[in-house]
Coordinates of C-alpha atoms in Angstrom, one line a residue:
X9 CA 226.4 289.4 233.4
X10 CA 226.7 286.5 235.8
X11 CA 229.9 284.5 235.9
X12 CA 230.2 280.9 237.3
X13 CA 233.3 279.1 238.2
X14 CA 232.1 275.8 236.7
X15 CA 229.2 274.0 235.1
X16 CA 228.0 272.6 238.5
X17 CA 227.6 276.2 239.9
X18 CA 225.7 277.2 236.7
X19 CA 223.5 274.1 237.0
X20 CA 222.6 274.8 240.6
X21 CA 221.8 278.4 239.8
X22 CA 219.4 277.3 237.0
X23 CA 217.8 274.7 239.2
X24 CA 217.1 277.2 242.0
X25 CA 215.7 279.7 239.5
X26 CA 213.3 277.0 238.1
X27 CA 212.2 275.9 241.5
X28 CA 211.6 279.4 242.6
X29 CA 209.2 280.1 239.7
X30 CA 207.2 276.9 240.3
X31 CA 207.0 276.3 236.6
X32 CA 207.4 272.5 237.0
X33 CA 204.2 272.4 239.1
X34 CA 202.0 274.0 236.5
X35 CA 199.8 272.1 234.1
X36 CA 200.1 273.1 230.4
X37 CA 198.0 272.4 227.3
X38 CA 198.9 272.9 223.7
X39 CA 198.0 271.8 220.1
X40 CA 200.8 270.3 217.9
X41 CA 201.5 268.0 215.0
X42 CA 203.2 264.7 215.7
X43 CA 206.2 264.0 213.5
X44 CA 207.6 260.8 215.3
X45 CA 206.4 258.4 217.9
X46 CA 208.5 255.5 219.3
X47 CA 208.1 253.1 222.2
X48 CA 211.1 252.5 224.4
X49 CA 211.6 250.6 227.7
X50 CA 210.6 253.5 229.8
X51 CA 207.6 254.7 227.8
X52 CA 206.3 256.4 224.7
X53 CA 208.3 259.3 223.2
X54 CA 206.4 261.6 220.9
X55 CA 208.2 264.3 218.9
X56 CA 205.9 267.3 218.0
X57 CA 206.8 270.1 215.7
X58 CA 205.4 273.5 214.7
X59 CA 206.6 276.1 212.3
X60 CA 207.0 279.8 213.1
X61 CA 208.4 282.8 211.2
X62 CA 212.0 283.7 212.0
X63 CA 214.4 286.4 210.8
X64 CA 215.7 284.2 208.1
X65 CA 212.4 282.6 207.1
X66 CA 210.2 279.9 208.6
X67 CA 211.7 277.8 211.3
X68 CA 210.5 274.8 213.3
X69 CA 210.3 274.4 217.1
X70 CA 210.3 270.9 218.3
X71 CA 209.9 269.3 221.7
X72 CA 209.5 265.7 223.0
X73 CA 206.4 264.6 224.8
X74 CA 206.9 261.6 227.1
X75 CA 204.1 259.2 228.3
X76 CA 205.0 256.7 231.1
X77 CA 205.2 253.1 230.2
X78 CA 202.1 252.0 232.3
X79 CA 200.0 254.8 230.8
X80 CA 200.4 254.8 227.1
X81 CA 198.7 251.5 226.2
X82 CA 195.5 252.6 227.9
X83 CA 195.8 256.0 226.4
X84 CA 196.0 254.6 222.9
X85 CA 193.0 252.4 223.6
X86 CA 190.9 255.3 224.7
X87 CA 192.0 257.2 221.6
X88 CA 190.8 254.2 219.5
X89 CA 194.1 253.6 217.8
X90 CA 196.1 250.4 217.5
X91 CA 199.7 251.6 217.4
X92 CA 201.7 254.7 218.4
X93 CA 202.4 255.1 214.7
X94 CA 198.8 256.2 214.2
X95 CA 199.6 259.4 216.1
X96 CA 202.0 260.5 213.4
X97 CA 200.9 263.1 210.8
X98 CA 197.9 264.3 212.8
X99 CA 197.2 267.2 215.2
X100 CA 196.5 266.4 218.8
X101 CA 195.8 268.1 222.1
X102 CA 198.6 267.5 224.7
X103 CA 198.2 268.2 228.4
X104 CA 200.7 267.7 231.2
X105 CA 203.7 269.1 233.1
X106 CA 207.3 270.1 232.4
X107 CA 210.1 268.1 234.0
X108 CA 213.6 269.5 234.3
X109 CA 216.6 267.1 234.0
X110 CA 219.5 268.5 236.1
X111 CA 222.2 266.4 234.5
X112 CA 221.4 267.5 231.0
X113 CA 219.9 270.9 231.8
X114 CA 216.9 270.2 229.6
X115 CA 213.1 270.0 229.8
X116 CA 210.8 267.1 228.9
X117 CA 207.0 267.4 228.7
X118 CA 205.3 264.6 230.6
X119 CA 201.8 264.2 229.2
X120 CA 198.9 262.7 231.1
X121 CA 196.2 263.5 228.5
X122 CA 196.2 263.2 224.7
X123 CA 193.0 264.0 222.8
X124 CA 192.1 264.5 219.1
X125 CA 191.4 268.0 217.8
X126 CA 187.6 268.3 217.5
X127 CA 184.8 266.4 219.2
X128 CA 183.7 264.0 216.4
X129 CA 185.9 261.1 217.5
X130 CA 185.1 261.5 221.2
X131 CA 181.3 261.5 220.4
X132 CA 181.7 258.5 218.1
X133 CA 183.5 256.5 220.7
X134 CA 181.0 257.4 223.4
X135 CA 178.1 256.2 221.2
X136 CA 179.8 252.9 220.6
X137 CA 180.2 252.4 224.4
X138 CA 176.6 253.3 225.1
X139 CA 175.4 250.9 222.4
X140 CA 177.3 248.1 224.2
X141 CA 176.0 249.1 227.6
X142 CA 172.4 249.1 226.2
X143 CA 172.9 245.6 224.8
X144 CA 173.9 244.5 228.3
X145 CA 170.9 246.2 229.9
X146 CA 173.2 248.3 232.1
X147 CA 171.9 251.8 231.3
X148 CA 170.0 253.6 234.1
X149 CA 166.7 254.3 232.4
X150 CA 164.7 254.8 235.6
X151 CA 164.7 258.3 237.0
X152 CA 165.5 258.3 240.8
X153 CA 165.1 260.9 243.5
X154 CA 167.1 261.2 246.7
X155 CA 163.8 261.2 248.7
X156 CA 163.6 257.4 247.9
X157 CA 166.6 256.8 250.1
X158 CA 166.8 256.8 253.9
X159 CA 168.3 259.9 255.6
X160 CA 171.9 260.2 254.2
X161 CA 174.4 259.9 257.1
X162 CA 177.6 258.5 255.5
X163 CA 179.0 259.5 252.1
X164 CA 181.9 258.1 250.2
X165 CA 183.2 260.5 247.6
X166 CA 185.6 259.5 244.8
X167 CA 187.7 262.5 243.7
X168 CA 191.1 264.1 244.0
X169 CA 191.9 266.0 247.2
X170 CA 193.2 268.9 245.0
X171 CA 190.2 268.9 242.6
X172 CA 188.0 272.0 242.6
X173 CA 185.0 269.7 242.4
X174 CA 185.8 268.1 245.7
X175 CA 186.1 271.5 247.4
X176 CA 182.8 272.7 245.8
X177 CA 181.1 269.6 247.2
X178 CA 182.3 270.2 250.7
X179 CA 181.6 273.9 250.6
X180 CA 177.9 273.3 249.5
X181 CA 177.2 270.5 251.9
X182 CA 175.4 272.8 254.3
X183 CA 173.7 270.8 257.0
X184 CA 173.1 271.6 260.7
X185 CA 176.1 270.4 262.9
X186 CA 173.9 267.8 264.7
X187 CA 173.0 266.2 261.4
X188 CA 176.3 266.7 259.5
X189 CA 176.9 263.5 257.5
X190 CA 180.2 261.7 257.6
X191 CA 182.3 262.2 254.4
X192 CA 185.1 259.9 253.4
X193 CA 187.4 260.7 250.4
X194 CA 188.6 257.9 248.2
X195 CA 191.4 259.4 246.1
X196 CA 191.4 258.8 242.4
X197 CA 192.8 260.7 239.3
X198 CA 190.2 262.9 237.7
X199 CA 191.9 263.4 234.4
X200 CA 194.2 261.5 232.0
X201 CA 194.6 257.9 231.1
X202 CA 194.5 256.8 234.8
X203 CA 191.0 258.1 235.4
X204 CA 188.8 255.0 234.7
X205 CA 191.3 252.6 236.4
X206 CA 191.5 254.9 239.5
X207 CA 187.7 255.2 239.9
X208 CA 187.4 251.4 239.6
X209 CA 190.1 250.9 242.3
X210 CA 188.3 253.4 244.5
X211 CA 185.0 251.5 244.2
X212 CA 186.7 248.3 245.2
X213 CA 188.2 250.0 248.2
X214 CA 184.8 251.2 249.3
X215 CA 183.5 247.7 249.2
X216 CA 186.4 246.3 251.1
X217 CA 185.9 249.0 253.8
X218 CA 182.7 247.2 255.0
X219 CA 181.3 250.7 255.8
X220 CA 177.6 250.9 255.0
X221 CA 177.6 254.1 253.1
X222 CA 174.3 255.6 252.0
X223 CA 175.6 257.0 248.7
X224 CA 178.8 257.1 246.7
X225 CA 179.6 260.4 244.8
X226 CA 181.9 260.7 241.8
X227 CA 182.9 264.3 241.7
X228 CA 184.9 266.3 239.2
X229 CA 184.7 270.0 238.2
X230 CA 184.2 271.2 234.7
X231 CA 186.7 270.9 231.9
X232 CA 187.3 270.6 228.2
X233 CA 185.9 267.7 226.2
X234 CA 189.4 266.3 226.0
X235 CA 189.6 266.2 229.8
X236 CA 186.4 264.3 230.2
X237 CA 186.9 261.8 227.4
X238 CA 188.8 259.5 229.8
X239 CA 185.6 259.0 231.7
X240 CA 184.1 257.3 228.6
X241 CA 185.3 253.8 229.4
X242 CA 183.2 250.6 228.9
X243 CA 184.7 248.8 231.9
X244 CA 184.1 251.8 234.1
X245 CA 180.5 251.9 233.0
X246 CA 180.0 248.2 233.8
X247 CA 181.5 248.6 237.2
X248 CA 179.4 251.6 238.2
X249 CA 176.2 249.9 236.9
X250 CA 176.9 246.8 239.0
X251 CA 177.9 248.9 242.1
X252 CA 174.4 250.5 242.2
X253 CA 173.2 247.1 243.5
X254 CA 175.5 247.6 246.5
X255 CA 175.1 251.3 247.0
X256 CA 173.6 254.1 244.9
X257 CA 176.2 256.0 242.8
X258 CA 175.7 259.8 242.2
X259 CA 177.6 261.4 239.4
X260 CA 178.7 265.0 239.4
X261 CA 181.1 265.4 236.5
X262 CA 181.7 268.4 234.3
X263 CA 179.1 271.1 233.6
X264 CA 175.3 271.1 232.8
X265 CA 176.0 270.4 229.1
X266 CA 178.6 267.7 229.7
X267 CA 177.6 264.0 229.6
X268 CA 180.1 261.1 230.2
X269 CA 179.5 257.4 230.5
X270 CA 179.2 257.4 234.3
X271 CA 176.2 259.8 233.9
X272 CA 174.3 257.2 231.9
X273 CA 174.8 254.3 234.4
X274 CA 174.8 256.1 237.8
X275 CA 171.8 255.8 240.1
X276 CA 171.3 259.5 239.6
X277 CA 173.1 262.1 237.5
X278 CA 173.9 265.6 238.6
X279 CA 175.4 268.4 236.5
X280 CA 178.1 269.4 239.0
X281 CA 179.5 268.5 242.4
X282 CA 177.8 271.6 243.8
X283 CA 174.4 270.3 242.6
X284 CA 175.1 266.9 244.3
X285 CA 175.9 268.5 247.6
X286 CA 172.9 270.8 247.6
X287 CA 170.6 267.9 246.7
X288 CA 172.0 265.8 249.6
X289 CA 171.6 268.8 252.0
X290 CA 168.0 269.2 250.9
X291 CA 167.3 265.5 251.5
X292 CA 168.7 265.7 255.0
X293 CA 166.8 268.9 255.8
X294 CA 163.5 267.4 254.5
X295 CA 164.0 264.3 256.7
X296 CA 164.7 266.6 259.8
X297 CA 161.4 268.5 259.1
X298 CA 159.5 265.3 258.7
X299 CA 160.8 264.1 262.1
X300 CA 159.9 267.4 263.7
X301 CA 156.4 267.2 262.3
X302 CA 156.0 263.6 263.5
X303 CA 157.2 264.6 267.0
X304 CA 154.6 267.4 267.2
X305 CA 151.9 264.9 266.0
X306 CA 153.1 262.4 268.6
X307 CA 153.1 265.0 271.3
X308 CA 149.4 265.9 270.6
X309 CA 148.5 262.2 270.4
X310 CA 150.1 261.5 273.8
X311 CA 148.4 264.5 275.4
X312 CA 145.1 263.2 274.2
X313 CA 146.0 259.7 275.4
X314 CA 146.8 261.1 278.8
X315 CA 143.5 262.9 278.9
X316 CA 141.7 259.6 278.1
X317 CA 143.8 257.8 280.7
X318 CA 142.9 260.4 283.3
X319 CA 139.3 259.9 282.6
X320 CA 139.6 256.1 282.8
X321 CA 141.7 256.3 285.9
X322 CA 139.6 258.9 287.6
X323 CA 140.1 257.9 291.2
X324 CA 137.1 259.9 292.4
X325 CA 134.9 257.7 290.1
X326 CA 136.4 254.5 291.4
X327 CA 136.0 255.8 295.0
X328 CA 132.4 256.6 294.3
X329 CA 131.7 253.1 292.8
X330 CA 133.4 251.5 295.8
X331 CA 131.4 253.6 298.3
X332 CA 128.2 252.9 296.4
X333 CA 128.8 249.1 296.5
X334 CA 129.7 249.2 300.1
X335 CA 126.5 251.1 301.0
X336 CA 124.4 248.6 299.0
X337 CA 126.0 245.7 300.9
X338 CA 125.4 247.4 304.2
X339 CA 121.7 248.0 303.3
X340 CA 121.4 244.3 302.3
X341 CA 122.9 243.2 305.6
X342 CA 120.6 245.6 307.5
X343 CA 117.6 244.3 305.7
X344 CA 118.6 240.7 306.3
X345 CA 119.1 241.4 310.0
X346 CA 115.7 243.1 310.3
X347 CA 114.1 240.3 308.3
X348 CA 115.5 237.7 310.5
X349 CA 114.7 239.6 313.7
X350 CA 111.1 240.2 312.7
X351 CA 110.7 236.7 311.4
X352 CA 112.1 235.3 314.6
X353 CA 109.8 237.5 316.8
X354 CA 106.8 236.5 314.6
X355 CA 107.7 232.8 314.8
X356 CA 108.2 233.0 318.5
X357 CA 104.8 234.6 318.8
X358 CA 103.2 232.0 316.5
X359 CA 104.9 229.2 318.3
X360 CA 103.8 230.4 321.8
X361 CA 100.3 231.0 320.4
X362 CA 100.1 227.6 318.8
X363 CA 101.5 225.6 321.7
X364 CA 98.1 225.6 323.2
X365 CA 96.4 224.7 320.0
X366 CA 98.5 222.1 318.1
X367 CA 100.5 219.1 319.0
X368 CA 104.2 218.8 319.4
X369 CA 104.5 216.8 316.2
X370 CA 102.7 219.4 314.2
X371 CA 105.0 222.0 315.7
X372 CA 108.1 220.1 314.7
X373 CA 106.7 219.6 311.2
X374 CA 106.1 223.3 310.8
X375 CA 109.5 224.1 312.3
X376 CA 111.3 221.9 309.8
X377 CA 109.4 223.5 306.9
X378 CA 110.2 227.0 308.1
X379 CA 113.9 226.1 308.6
X380 CA 114.0 224.8 305.0
X381 CA 112.4 228.0 303.7
X382 CA 114.9 230.1 305.8
X383 CA 117.8 228.2 304.4
X384 CA 116.5 228.7 300.8
X385 CA 116.1 232.4 301.4
X386 CA 119.5 232.7 303.0
X387 CA 121.0 230.8 300.0
X388 CA 119.3 233.1 297.5
X389 CA 120.6 236.1 299.3
X390 CA 124.1 234.8 299.4
X391 CA 124.0 233.9 295.7
X392 CA 122.8 237.4 294.9
X393 CA 125.6 238.9 296.9
X394 CA 128.1 236.6 295.0
X395 CA 126.7 237.7 291.7
X396 CA 127.1 241.4 292.6
X397 CA 130.7 240.7 293.7
X398 CA 131.5 238.8 290.4
X399 CA 129.9 241.6 288.3
X400 CA 132.1 244.2 290.1
X401 CA 135.3 242.1 289.6
X402 CA 134.5 241.7 285.9
X403 CA 134.1 245.5 285.5
X404 CA 137.3 246.2 287.4
X405 CA 139.2 243.6 285.2
X406 CA 137.9 245.2 282.0
X407 CA 139.1 248.6 283.2
X408 CA 142.5 247.2 284.1
X409 CA 142.9 245.5 280.6
X410 CA 142.0 248.8 278.9
X411 CA 144.6 250.6 281.1
X412 CA 147.2 248.0 280.3
X413 CA 146.6 248.4 276.5
X414 CA 147.1 252.1 276.7
X415 CA 150.2 251.7 278.9
X416 CA 151.7 249.3 276.3
X417 CA 151.0 251.8 273.5
X418 CA 152.7 254.5 275.5
X419 CA 155.7 252.3 276.1
X420 CA 156.2 252.1 272.3
X421 CA 156.7 255.9 272.2
X422 CA 160.2 255.9 273.7
X423 CA 160.3 259.7 274.0
X424 CA 157.3 259.5 276.5
X425 CA 158.3 256.4 278.4
X426 CA 159.9 258.5 281.2
X427 CA 156.5 259.8 282.1
X428 CA 155.2 256.3 282.8
X429 CA 157.9 255.6 285.3
X430 CA 157.9 258.7 287.3
X431 CA 160.3 260.6 285.0
X432 CA 159.9 263.8 283.0
X433 CA 160.2 265.2 279.4
X434 CA 162.0 268.5 278.9
X435 CA 160.9 270.8 276.0
X436 CA 162.5 273.9 274.7
X437 CA 160.4 276.0 272.3
X438 CA 158.2 273.0 271.8
X439 CA 161.1 270.7 270.9
X440 CA 162.4 267.8 273.0
X441 CA 165.7 268.3 274.7
X442 CA 167.9 265.2 274.7
X443 CA 171.3 266.7 275.6
X444 CA 172.7 269.4 277.9
X445 CA 174.4 270.8 274.8
X446 CA 171.0 272.0 273.6
X447 CA 170.5 274.2 276.7
X448 CA 172.0 277.5 277.4
X449 CA 172.1 279.2 280.8
X450 CA 169.2 281.5 281.3
X451 CA 166.9 279.7 278.8
X452 CA 163.3 278.9 279.9
X453 CA 162.3 275.3 279.7
X454 CA 159.1 273.3 280.1
X455 CA 159.3 270.3 282.5
X456 CA 156.4 267.9 281.8
X457 CA 155.4 265.4 284.4
X458 CA 152.6 262.9 284.2
X459 CA 150.2 265.1 286.2
X460 CA 151.3 268.6 285.0
X461 CA 153.9 271.0 283.7
X462 CA 156.6 273.0 285.5
X463 CA 158.2 276.1 284.0
X464 CA 161.9 276.2 284.9
X465 CA 165.0 278.2 284.0
X466 CA 168.6 276.9 283.5
X467 CA 171.0 278.7 285.9
X468 CA 173.9 276.2 286.0
X469 CA 175.2 273.3 284.0
X470 CA 177.4 270.2 284.5
X471 CA 178.7 268.4 281.3
X472 CA 180.0 264.8 281.1
X473 CA 183.4 264.3 279.5
X474 CA 183.0 265.1 275.8
X475 CA 182.9 262.1 273.6
X476 CA 184.9 262.1 270.4
X477 CA 182.5 261.9 267.5
X478 CA 183.2 259.6 264.6
X479 CA 182.8 261.8 261.5
X480 CA 184.2 264.7 259.7
X481 CA 186.4 264.7 256.6
X482 CA 188.6 261.6 256.5
X483 CA 191.2 261.0 253.8
X484 CA 191.4 257.4 252.6
X485 CA 194.4 256.6 250.3
X486 CA 195.9 253.6 248.7

């Protein structure tokens, strides 16, 4: 037997015992009949009773369930009852935690969830909300797939940091470190009368953040029908349907068999948070594979382009054309020189021969005629030379234009631009290296220059100061 000097000592002993057991941190659920329900300044007090057999016959055990003032009006609305008096005389499911009052040394049960026994009322209320949403054309009738969206890089998740569904989501978001998406948590209750209001407030905080998230995930693990009934809220359904115009909402609430109002209005519904995380991971992996395939196709295309450019810019061919034209011009000059020399000798002979036979006037006439013909021949030869020169310039201009077009096309491929300006592209196992973090000492690399390839080996490294990355799991709260 323990003996205490006064009531205060006894009280402290009891408090320490209770705190050591952690009983006030546990969540309890029970079924009971309501015998009284009254509203006071602080909240709603519900007296529940249940009979049990005792030594002297049947006895009643009775406890008080307390619902906070700001919670019970919404709770009654979700239950579809007008007054707390409608709780009396019926059996309900209660869920919540025990609270110990030190000054009275007594317990009070704080309820965060009240649900009817059975599913008929829950299903009936859900059908009424769906009917209203259908009249407003807010139901998501179109089936979507994550492949319709750009690569997912930033995710806003609405959940509770202590919820199993949130942990399952993070655990199954398996993506390579380089492509790991940013995940921001927006806290919200995931059970009880505050559920719908909390999710709506979280959606508003997401909008006010001005962060361009790719998707918003509403995640909660499985639970009983009474746990999920607070997701069946008309205003919540309207807000999610409208939010899809701003950012796609993905729902992952409950189990495969469970459907709540958010599932009918979300951009895409998933059975569990785990399924959402796996679908996002697959979407990111598929985009990575698509980029790798495009890179390989681009590499082959550029290699072919370089081959064509080498053919067009074959310096030996240009040198051959230049030499050929030079030789032709030299031959033309040689022929002209010989022609003029022979013609001059012939004329001198003719003139000397004719001096004795014709008059000076006739000689002058013949000389003028011959000079005119010489000038005509010289003009023709010069015109021919100019035509050849223009033809050559035109062919060179066309070749340059073709080269410029190919050069501009290559500039659009930013991965290969370094080759055009004397730089190089580094490949490891056929993949482009863009950071020193991708190279380990001792690895073999391919160094591609514009006129060939060099096989190298990494033997030392020097890293710049590590930049702090913006990402990871960030906790956003009110």
